[in-house]
Every structure is written in structure tokens, then in C-alpha cells.
mmCIF file of C-alpha atoms in Angstrom:
data_model
loop_
_atom_site.group_PDB
_atom_site.id
_atom_site.type_symbol
_atom_site.label_atom_id
_atom_site.label_comp_id
_atom_site.label_asym_id
_atom_site.label_seq_id
_atom_site.Cartn_x
_atom_site.Cartn_y
_atom_site.Cartn_z
ATOM 1 C CA MET A 848 4.424 104.515 -84.263
ATOM 2 C CA ASP A 849 3.092 100.950 -84.863
ATOM 3 C CA TRP A 850 6.435 99.472 -83.961
ATOM 4 C CA PHE A 851 6.313 101.278 -80.660
ATOM 5 C CA TYR A 852 2.848 99.975 -79.793
ATOM 6 C CA ALA A 853 3.952 96.510 -80.905
ATOM 7 C CA ILE A 854 6.903 96.561 -78.440
ATOM 8 C CA VAL A 855 4.857 97.904 -75.503
ATOM 9 C CA TYR A 856 2.149 95.338 -76.108
ATOM 10 C CA GLY A 857 4.617 92.640 -76.327
ATOM 11 C CA ILE A 858 6.188 93.693 -73.060
ATOM 12 C CA VAL A 859 2.826 93.906 -71.254
ATOM 13 C CA GLU A 860 1.631 90.525 -72.717
ATOM 14 C CA GLY A 861 4.929 88.838 -71.733
ATOM 15 C CA ILE A 862 4.815 90.063 -68.208
ATOM 16 C CA THR A 863 1.066 89.413 -67.496
ATOM 17 C CA GLU A 864 0.240 86.300 -69.413
ATOM 18 C CA PHE A 865 1.399 83.879 -66.827
ATOM 19 C CA LEU A 866 1.242 85.866 -63.703
ATOM 20 C CA PRO A 867 -2.031 85.643 -61.950
ATOM 21 C CA ILE A 868 -2.988 89.322 -62.649
ATOM 22 C CA SER A 869 -4.902 89.206 -66.023
ATOM 23 C CA SER A 870 -3.279 90.083 -69.317
ATOM 24 C CA THR A 871 -6.652 91.267 -70.551
ATOM 25 C CA GLY A 872 -6.859 93.964 -67.928
ATOM 26 C CA HIS A 873 -3.421 95.227 -68.376
ATOM 27 C CA LEU A 874 -3.756 95.279 -72.157
ATOM 28 C CA ILE A 875 -6.907 97.361 -71.774
ATOM 29 C CA LEU A 876 -5.065 99.819 -69.556
ATOM 30 C CA THR A 877 -2.199 99.924 -71.916
ATOM 31 C CA GLY A 878 -4.423 100.535 -75.080
ATOM 32 C CA ASN A 879 -6.332 103.302 -73.241
ATOM 33 C CA LEU A 880 -3.453 105.051 -71.766
ATOM 34 C CA LEU A 881 -1.322 105.149 -74.932
ATOM 35 C CA GLY A 882 -4.328 105.980 -77.203
ATOM 36 C CA VAL A 883 -3.480 103.183 -79.606
ATOM 37 C CA PRO A 884 -5.143 104.128 -82.801
ATOM 38 C CA TRP A 885 -5.662 100.632 -84.265
ATOM 39 C CA PRO A 886 -9.161 99.491 -85.084
ATOM 40 C CA LYS A 887 -10.648 97.189 -82.547
ATOM 41 C CA ASP A 888 -10.446 94.117 -84.872
ATOM 42 C CA VAL A 889 -6.785 94.751 -85.406
ATOM 43 C CA LYS A 890 -6.000 95.251 -81.799
ATOM 44 C CA ASN A 891 -7.979 92.267 -80.558
ATOM 45 C CA THR A 892 -6.396 89.984 -83.167
ATOM 46 C CA PHE A 893 -2.897 91.312 -82.411
ATOM 47 C CA GLU A 894 -3.358 90.756 -78.652
ATOM 48 C CA VAL A 895 -4.308 87.137 -79.330
ATOM 49 C CA VAL A 896 -1.537 86.352 -81.929
ATOM 50 C CA ILE A 897 1.293 87.780 -79.733
ATOM 51 C CA GLN A 898 0.275 85.178 -77.043
ATOM 52 C CA GLY A 899 2.049 82.769 -79.369
ATOM 53 C CA GLY A 900 5.279 84.371 -78.371
ATOM 54 C CA ALA A 901 4.461 83.755 -74.624
ATOM 55 C CA ILE A 902 3.493 80.144 -75.368
ATOM 56 C CA LEU A 903 6.805 79.614 -77.153
ATOM 57 C CA ALA A 904 8.506 80.841 -74.018
ATOM 58 C CA VAL A 905 6.791 78.075 -71.981
ATOM 59 C CA LEU A 906 8.186 75.489 -74.374
ATOM 60 C CA ALA A 907 11.639 77.043 -74.443
ATOM 61 C CA TYR A 908 11.667 77.184 -70.575
ATOM 62 C CA TYR A 909 10.472 73.575 -70.126
ATOM 63 C CA TRP A 910 12.047 72.020 -73.295
ATOM 64 C CA ARG A 911 13.694 69.258 -71.333
ATOM 65 C CA ASP A 912 10.393 68.335 -69.565
ATOM 66 C CA PHE A 913 8.504 68.424 -72.845
ATOM 67 C CA LEU A 914 11.007 66.062 -74.609
ATOM 68 C CA LYS A 915 9.862 63.387 -72.021
ATOM 69 C CA ILE A 916 6.653 63.099 -74.000
ATOM 70 C CA ARG A 917 8.731 60.863 -76.491
ATOM 71 C CA HIS A 918 8.542 58.151 -73.701
ATOM 72 C CA ILE A 919 4.712 58.317 -73.352
ATOM 73 C CA GLY A 920 4.283 55.007 -74.984
ATOM 74 C CA SER A 921 6.012 53.414 -71.981
ATOM 75 C CA ASP A 922 6.031 55.932 -69.187
ATOM 76 C CA ARG A 923 2.833 55.693 -67.201
ATOM 77 C CA SER A 924 3.477 59.122 -65.445
ATOM 78 C CA GLN A 925 3.840 60.852 -68.755
ATOM 79 C CA GLN A 926 0.505 59.139 -69.995
ATOM 80 C CA THR A 927 -1.311 60.354 -66.948
ATOM 81 C CA LEU A 928 0.189 63.836 -67.214
ATOM 82 C CA TRP A 929 -0.704 64.477 -70.903
ATOM 83 C CA LEU A 930 -4.136 62.808 -70.605
ATOM 84 C CA GLY A 931 -4.797 65.174 -67.762
ATOM 85 C CA VAL A 932 -3.591 68.188 -69.907
ATOM 86 C CA VAL A 933 -5.847 67.193 -72.866
ATOM 87 C CA VAL A 934 -8.938 66.563 -70.499
ATOM 88 C CA ALA A 935 -8.365 69.791 -68.805
ATOM 89 C CA CYS A 936 -8.549 71.608 -72.096
ATOM 90 C CA ILE A 937 -11.856 70.226 -73.133
ATOM 91 C CA PRO A 938 -14.265 72.504 -71.029
ATOM 92 C CA ALA A 939 -12.600 75.696 -72.421
ATOM 93 C CA VAL A 940 -12.695 74.397 -75.988
ATOM 94 C CA ILE A 941 -16.369 73.635 -75.725
ATOM 95 C CA LEU A 942 -17.421 76.872 -73.978
ATOM 96 C CA GLY A 943 -15.235 78.792 -76.417
ATOM 97 C CA LEU A 944 -16.886 77.228 -79.576
ATOM 98 C CA LEU A 945 -20.443 77.634 -78.121
ATOM 99 C CA PHE A 946 -20.339 80.961 -76.337
ATOM 100 C CA GLY A 947 -17.059 82.757 -77.245
ATOM 101 C CA ASP A 948 -18.578 85.264 -79.592
ATOM 102 C CA ALA A 949 -21.509 86.034 -77.199
ATOM 103 C CA ILE A 950 -19.185 86.485 -74.239
ATOM 104 C CA LYS A 951 -17.070 88.972 -76.295
ATOM 105 C CA ALA A 952 -20.187 90.942 -77.489
ATOM 106 C CA ASN A 953 -21.741 91.192 -73.965
ATOM 107 C CA LEU A 954 -19.053 90.983 -71.362
ATOM 108 C CA PHE A 955 -15.814 92.253 -72.932
ATOM 109 C CA ARG A 956 -15.988 95.672 -71.327
ATOM 110 C CA PRO A 957 -13.518 97.449 -69.002
ATOM 111 C CA SER A 958 -15.948 97.554 -66.040
ATOM 112 C CA VAL A 959 -16.455 93.829 -66.269
ATOM 113 C CA VAL A 960 -12.829 93.198 -66.336
ATOM 114 C CA ALA A 961 -12.210 95.531 -63.402
ATOM 115 C CA TRP A 962 -14.776 93.630 -61.197
ATOM 116 C CA ALA A 963 -13.118 90.359 -62.345
ATOM 117 C CA LEU A 964 -9.796 91.635 -61.182
ATOM 118 C CA ILE A 965 -11.238 92.735 -57.767
ATOM 119 C CA VAL A 966 -13.155 89.688 -57.096
ATOM 120 C CA GLY A 967 -10.386 87.301 -58.251
ATOM 121 C CA GLY A 968 -8.062 89.258 -55.914
ATOM 122 C CA VAL A 969 -10.305 88.651 -52.932
ATOM 123 C CA ILE A 970 -10.557 85.030 -53.635
ATOM 124 C CA MET A 971 -6.840 84.703 -54.188
ATOM 125 C CA TRP A 972 -6.436 86.249 -50.752
ATOM 126 C CA LEU A 973 -8.915 83.833 -49.152
ATOM 127 C CA VAL A 974 -7.372 80.887 -50.801
ATOM 128 C CA GLU A 975 -3.995 81.799 -49.478
ATOM 129 C CA SER A 976 -5.328 82.399 -45.999
ATOM 130 C CA ARG A 977 -6.471 78.740 -45.561
ATOM 131 C CA ARG A 978 -4.316 76.589 -43.244
ATOM 132 C CA VAL A 979 -4.326 73.529 -45.453
ATOM 133 C CA ALA A 980 -1.119 71.600 -46.228
ATOM 134 C CA PRO A 981 -0.653 70.780 -49.974
ATOM 135 C CA VAL A 982 -0.635 67.033 -50.793
ATOM 136 C CA VAL A 983 0.457 67.131 -54.473
ATOM 137 C CA HIS A 984 3.923 68.158 -55.232
ATOM 138 C CA ASP A 985 4.572 67.289 -58.800
ATOM 139 C CA ILE A 986 2.498 67.597 -61.937
ATOM 140 C CA GLU A 987 2.815 63.792 -62.794
ATOM 141 C CA SER A 988 0.677 63.032 -59.558
ATOM 142 C CA ILE A 989 -2.165 65.430 -60.360
ATOM 143 C CA GLY A 990 -4.343 62.847 -61.968
ATOM 144 C CA VAL A 991 -7.025 63.084 -64.548
ATOM 145 C CA ARG A 992 -9.901 63.913 -62.152
ATOM 146 C CA LYS A 993 -8.134 66.867 -60.674
ATOM 147 C CA SER A 994 -6.956 68.051 -64.108
ATOM 148 C CA LEU A 995 -10.562 68.107 -65.308
ATOM 149 C CA PHE A 996 -11.581 70.163 -62.308
ATOM 150 C CA ILE A 997 -8.648 72.655 -62.903
ATOM 151 C CA GLY A 998 -9.660 72.892 -66.617
ATOM 152 C CA THR A 999 -13.268 73.589 -65.614
ATOM 153 C CA ILE A 1000 -12.199 76.299 -63.129
ATOM 154 C CA GLN A 1001 -10.035 77.753 -65.867
ATOM 155 C CA CYS A 1002 -13.174 78.491 -67.734
ATOM 156 C CA LEU A 1003 -13.717 81.386 -65.254
ATOM 157 C CA ALA A 1004 -11.348 83.420 -67.374
ATOM 158 C CA LEU A 1005 -13.481 82.777 -70.452
ATOM 159 C CA LEU A 1006 -16.904 83.297 -68.799
ATOM 160 C CA TRP A 1007 -15.626 86.452 -66.910
ATOM 161 C CA PRO A 1008 -13.099 88.364 -68.881
ATOM 162 C CA GLY A 1009 -10.368 89.736 -66.634
ATOM 163 C CA PHE A 1010 -10.453 86.876 -64.048
ATOM 164 C CA SER A 1011 -7.120 85.585 -65.609
ATOM 165 C CA ARG A 1012 -6.614 82.165 -66.982
ATOM 166 C CA SER A 1013 -3.592 81.579 -64.925
ATOM 167 C CA ALA A 1014 -5.206 82.771 -61.708
ATOM 168 C CA SER A 1015 -8.181 80.630 -61.997
ATOM 169 C CA SER A 1016 -6.124 77.451 -63.033
ATOM 170 C CA ILE A 1017 -3.608 78.058 -60.128
ATOM 171 C CA LEU A 1018 -6.148 78.815 -57.588
ATOM 172 C CA GLY A 1019 -8.196 75.679 -58.659
ATOM 173 C CA GLY A 1020 -5.086 73.665 -58.326
ATOM 174 C CA MET A 1021 -4.317 74.988 -54.802
ATOM 175 C CA VAL A 1022 -7.920 74.306 -53.665
ATOM 176 C CA LEU A 1023 -7.340 70.735 -54.765
ATOM 177 C CA GLY A 1024 -4.176 70.354 -52.722
ATOM 178 C CA LEU A 1025 -1.463 71.252 -55.224
ATOM 179 C CA ASP A 1026 1.510 73.153 -53.829
ATOM 180 C CA ARG A 1027 2.067 76.709 -55.467
ATOM 181 C CA PRO A 1028 4.990 75.627 -57.711
ATOM 182 C CA THR A 1029 3.007 72.522 -58.978
ATOM 183 C CA ALA A 1030 -0.293 74.515 -59.569
ATOM 184 C CA THR A 1031 1.785 77.221 -61.402
ATOM 185 C CA LYS A 1032 3.584 74.744 -63.547
ATOM 186 C CA PHE A 1033 0.426 72.929 -64.535
ATOM 187 C CA SER A 1034 -1.046 76.324 -65.468
ATOM 188 C CA PHE A 1035 1.847 76.912 -67.765
ATOM 189 C CA TYR A 1036 1.300 73.546 -69.351
ATOM 190 C CA LEU A 1037 -2.335 74.232 -69.808
ATOM 191 C CA GLY A 1038 -1.586 77.440 -71.491
ATOM 192 C CA VAL A 1039 0.324 75.706 -74.326
ATOM 193 C CA PRO A 1040 -2.624 74.077 -76.092
ATOM 194 C CA THR A 1041 -5.290 76.535 -74.864
ATOM 195 C CA LEU A 1042 -3.537 79.746 -75.871
ATOM 196 C CA GLY A 1043 -1.359 78.344 -78.573
ATOM 197 C CA GLY A 1044 -4.253 77.071 -80.425
ATOM 198 C CA ALA A 1045 -6.189 80.332 -80.120
ATOM 199 C CA ALA A 1046 -3.130 82.417 -81.369
ATOM 200 C CA LEU A 1047 -2.432 80.016 -84.286
ATOM 201 C CA LEU A 1048 -6.142 80.079 -85.254
ATOM 202 C CA ASP A 1049 -6.510 83.791 -85.153
ATOM 203 C CA PHE A 1050 -3.293 84.264 -87.071
ATOM 204 C CA LEU A 1051 -4.471 81.929 -89.875
ATOM 205 C CA LYS A 1052 -7.914 83.546 -89.991
ATOM 206 C CA SER A 1053 -6.848 87.168 -89.705
ATOM 207 C CA ARG A 1054 -3.628 87.688 -91.769
ATOM 208 C CA GLU A 1055 -5.386 90.300 -93.798
ATOM 209 C CA ILE A 1056 -6.544 92.153 -90.671
ATOM 210 C CA LEU A 1057 -2.882 92.028 -89.175
ATOM 211 C CA ALA A 1058 -1.513 93.261 -92.608
ATOM 212 C CA GLN A 1059 -2.991 96.697 -91.749
ATOM 213 C CA ILE A 1060 -0.127 97.193 -89.157
ATOM 214 C CA GLY A 1061 2.381 95.075 -91.008
ATOM 215 C CA VAL A 1062 3.787 91.652 -90.534
ATOM 216 C CA VAL A 1063 7.053 93.102 -89.162
ATOM 217 C CA ASN A 1064 5.276 94.684 -86.369
ATOM 218 C CA VAL A 1065 3.368 91.526 -85.516
ATOM 219 C CA PHE A 1066 6.611 89.544 -85.504
ATOM 220 C CA LEU A 1067 8.190 92.179 -83.329
ATOM 221 C CA GLY A 1068 5.366 92.055 -80.778
ATOM 222 C CA ALA A 1069 5.618 88.221 -80.666
ATOM 223 C CA VAL A 1070 9.310 88.270 -80.270
ATOM 224 C CA VAL A 1071 9.255 90.779 -77.327
ATOM 225 C CA SER A 1072 6.393 88.879 -75.716
ATOM 226 C CA PHE A 1073 8.654 85.688 -75.859
ATOM 227 C CA VAL A 1074 11.714 87.320 -74.389
ATOM 228 C CA VAL A 1075 9.711 88.961 -71.552
ATOM 229 C CA ALA A 1076 7.561 85.966 -70.857
ATOM 230 C CA TYR A 1077 10.540 83.737 -70.545
ATOM 231 C CA LEU A 1078 11.967 86.007 -67.956
ATOM 232 C CA ALA A 1079 8.575 86.430 -66.185
ATOM 233 C CA ILE A 1080 8.264 82.509 -65.913
ATOM 234 C CA GLY A 1081 11.640 82.219 -64.312
ATOM 235 C CA TRP A 1082 10.960 85.232 -61.926
ATOM 236 C CA LEU A 1083 7.430 83.804 -60.892
ATOM 237 C CA LEU A 1084 8.850 80.397 -60.081
ATOM 238 C CA ARG A 1085 11.592 81.809 -57.894
ATOM 239 C CA PHE A 1086 9.214 84.250 -56.317
ATOM 240 C CA ILE A 1087 6.558 81.588 -55.207
ATOM 241 C CA SER A 1088 9.288 79.263 -53.866
ATOM 242 C CA THR A 1089 9.465 81.639 -50.782
ATOM 243 C CA ASN A 1090 6.332 83.765 -51.078
ATOM 244 C CA ASN A 1091 2.628 83.478 -51.493
ATOM 245 C CA PHE A 1092 0.189 85.137 -53.854
ATOM 246 C CA LYS A 1093 -1.274 87.698 -51.495
ATOM 247 C CA GLY A 1094 0.893 90.491 -53.034
ATOM 248 C CA PHE A 1095 -0.822 89.588 -56.448
ATOM 249 C CA ALA A 1096 -4.221 89.697 -54.744
ATOM 250 C CA VAL A 1097 -3.675 93.253 -53.530
ATOM 251 C CA TYR A 1098 -2.314 94.341 -56.790
ATOM 252 C CA ARG A 1099 -5.355 92.915 -58.671
ATOM 253 C CA VAL A 1100 -7.654 94.836 -56.502
ATOM 254 C CA VAL A 1101 -5.729 98.078 -57.016
ATOM 255 C CA VAL A 1102 -5.674 97.711 -60.797
ATOM 256 C CA GLY A 1103 -9.420 96.904 -60.826
ATOM 257 C CA VAL A 1104 -10.177 100.055 -58.737
ATOM 258 C CA VAL A 1105 -7.893 102.090 -61.028
ATOM 259 C CA ILE A 1106 -9.994 100.947 -64.015
ATOM 260 C CA LEU A 1107 -13.259 101.724 -62.348
ATOM 261 C CA VAL A 1108 -11.962 105.161 -61.366
ATOM 262 C CA LEU A 1109 -10.784 105.904 -64.899
ATOM 263 C CA ILE A 1110 -14.221 104.934 -66.260
ATOM 264 C CA ALA A 1111 -16.131 106.987 -63.612
ATOM 265 C CA THR A 1112 -13.907 110.080 -64.530
ATOM 266 C CA GLY A 1113 -14.429 109.743 -68.156
ATOM 267 C CA VAL A 1114 -10.784 109.016 -68.866
ATOM 268 C CA MET A 1115 -11.556 105.476 -70.067
ATOM 269 C CA SER A 1116 -14.642 104.471 -72.087
ATOM 270 C CA ASN A 1117 -16.697 101.477 -70.952
ATOM 271 C CA GLY A 1118 -17.750 100.544 -74.406
ATOM 272 C CA SER A 1119 -17.321 97.043 -75.835
ATOM 273 C CA LEU A 1120 -13.770 96.090 -76.584
ATOM 274 C CA ALA A 1121 -14.819 93.231 -79.045
#
């Protein structure tokens, strides 16, 4: 059944990684509802590694845009954009190195994730309810200062598992005046070094752990994640061109409540997931 679990995890990861609904929360539900028998270290490592497939989807979707980096030596807009991306990643790198293990040991629990989903959903609704016209309409115009703020807000997902990296970075961008498509696209860009680096590092460090379920199954999960994430990126960009995020806000609250109910009824354990 390992191949089946790999496919399901890949589908869930691909759908939820870039949507502002928390891949962590959905992978928790998936693992509990399916009764995945993998040890915690295998499951946790597998979930991180298949993020690599989702990251490759971003590179594939925006390959023409990423090729513009070859002009970074002479193109001021590319210099500003990529300096902003690098600066935005610094807070997450520092916090991850200093507190990553402690956060996993103490906060990586279903109830914590559930409340992060709920609170994040409420904040998303409030941000969308503001009557403030956006002033930034392309990622080249974000600037380093705004990028650093978005990167700092992105750390909410690290400090509060389940808040969602994409949700925190998108909402942070919108608060700063980015329109939805621009905030979403910048969130995709931030995911490349942030999640890609984590996926590569975990793969290199944990190849022996992953060998317990087979390299083929790991590859299968990553490929499925890539395909589904590619489709999800295109769908999200089309959706937000004519809709706001309030539907995602409601959905987050519902999923968070479902997790709390499952914990209260004993269907789901509230033990550490790390």
C-alpha cells in the first residue's frame, strides 16, 4: 500500500502547498483518516521531500519569468526583485536554524494546527474586508523593504504550524498594498528557495529513512505533487483574478473545527507529530 499512500500524499501536497489553506493541516488529516502505518520520522521526511515536486511546478509554470534572471547584471528591476526574494528568506532561515527543532517538539500537534487554521481564516476574512485599493501591481515593484516585511510575516507559518506559509506571505503582501495576483505570485517565488532548500536538505540527510518505503514511492509522490501543484497554481491564479480569498477563509475555519471535533471524539490523537 505504500504506493497508494505516496500518490494520495502527493495529491494533497500538490493541491494545498500553494493555496492559503495549510498543507500541514491537510496532510495531518490525510495521515489520520487513512491510517498511514509509516513511522513518524518516515512520514515527516516524506512530506518535506515531496514539497520538491511542488517547487519544481513553480519553476515550470514561470520558466519564462525565471529565465529573465540571466539579465540581472544589467536589469535593475531583476536586481530589485531577486534581492527582495533573498532578503525575504532570511528571517525564516534564521528562525528555522535557531528554533526549528523546538517548534516541532512543542507545537507540532493537531490542536495547534487546528487553531492556526481557524485564526488564520478569521484574519484572512478581515484583510479581505478592508476597503483599501492596492498600489503594487507587479512583483518587480515590491521593493526590498516590503519584501523583508513579507518574509518576516511568512515566519508565522514556522512559529505557528498550520497557519500556512502561502497564507501568511499573501496576506502580508496584501496588507502592504499588493494586489491579490501580485501577492500570490511573490508567495510562489518565496516558496522556491524556502521550501526547495528544506526539501533538498531533508532528502540528502534522510535517504536511509526514506529507503524504508522505497525510492520509487518517494519519486512517485514527488511526481504526483508536481503535476497536481502545476494545475493548482494555474487554477488559483485564474480564480483570484475574479474572486477574493473569503471562500478560503471559511474553508480554513471548517477544517480547523473538523480537526478539533476529531480530537475531542477520540478519532484523532493530539500527540506530537514530530
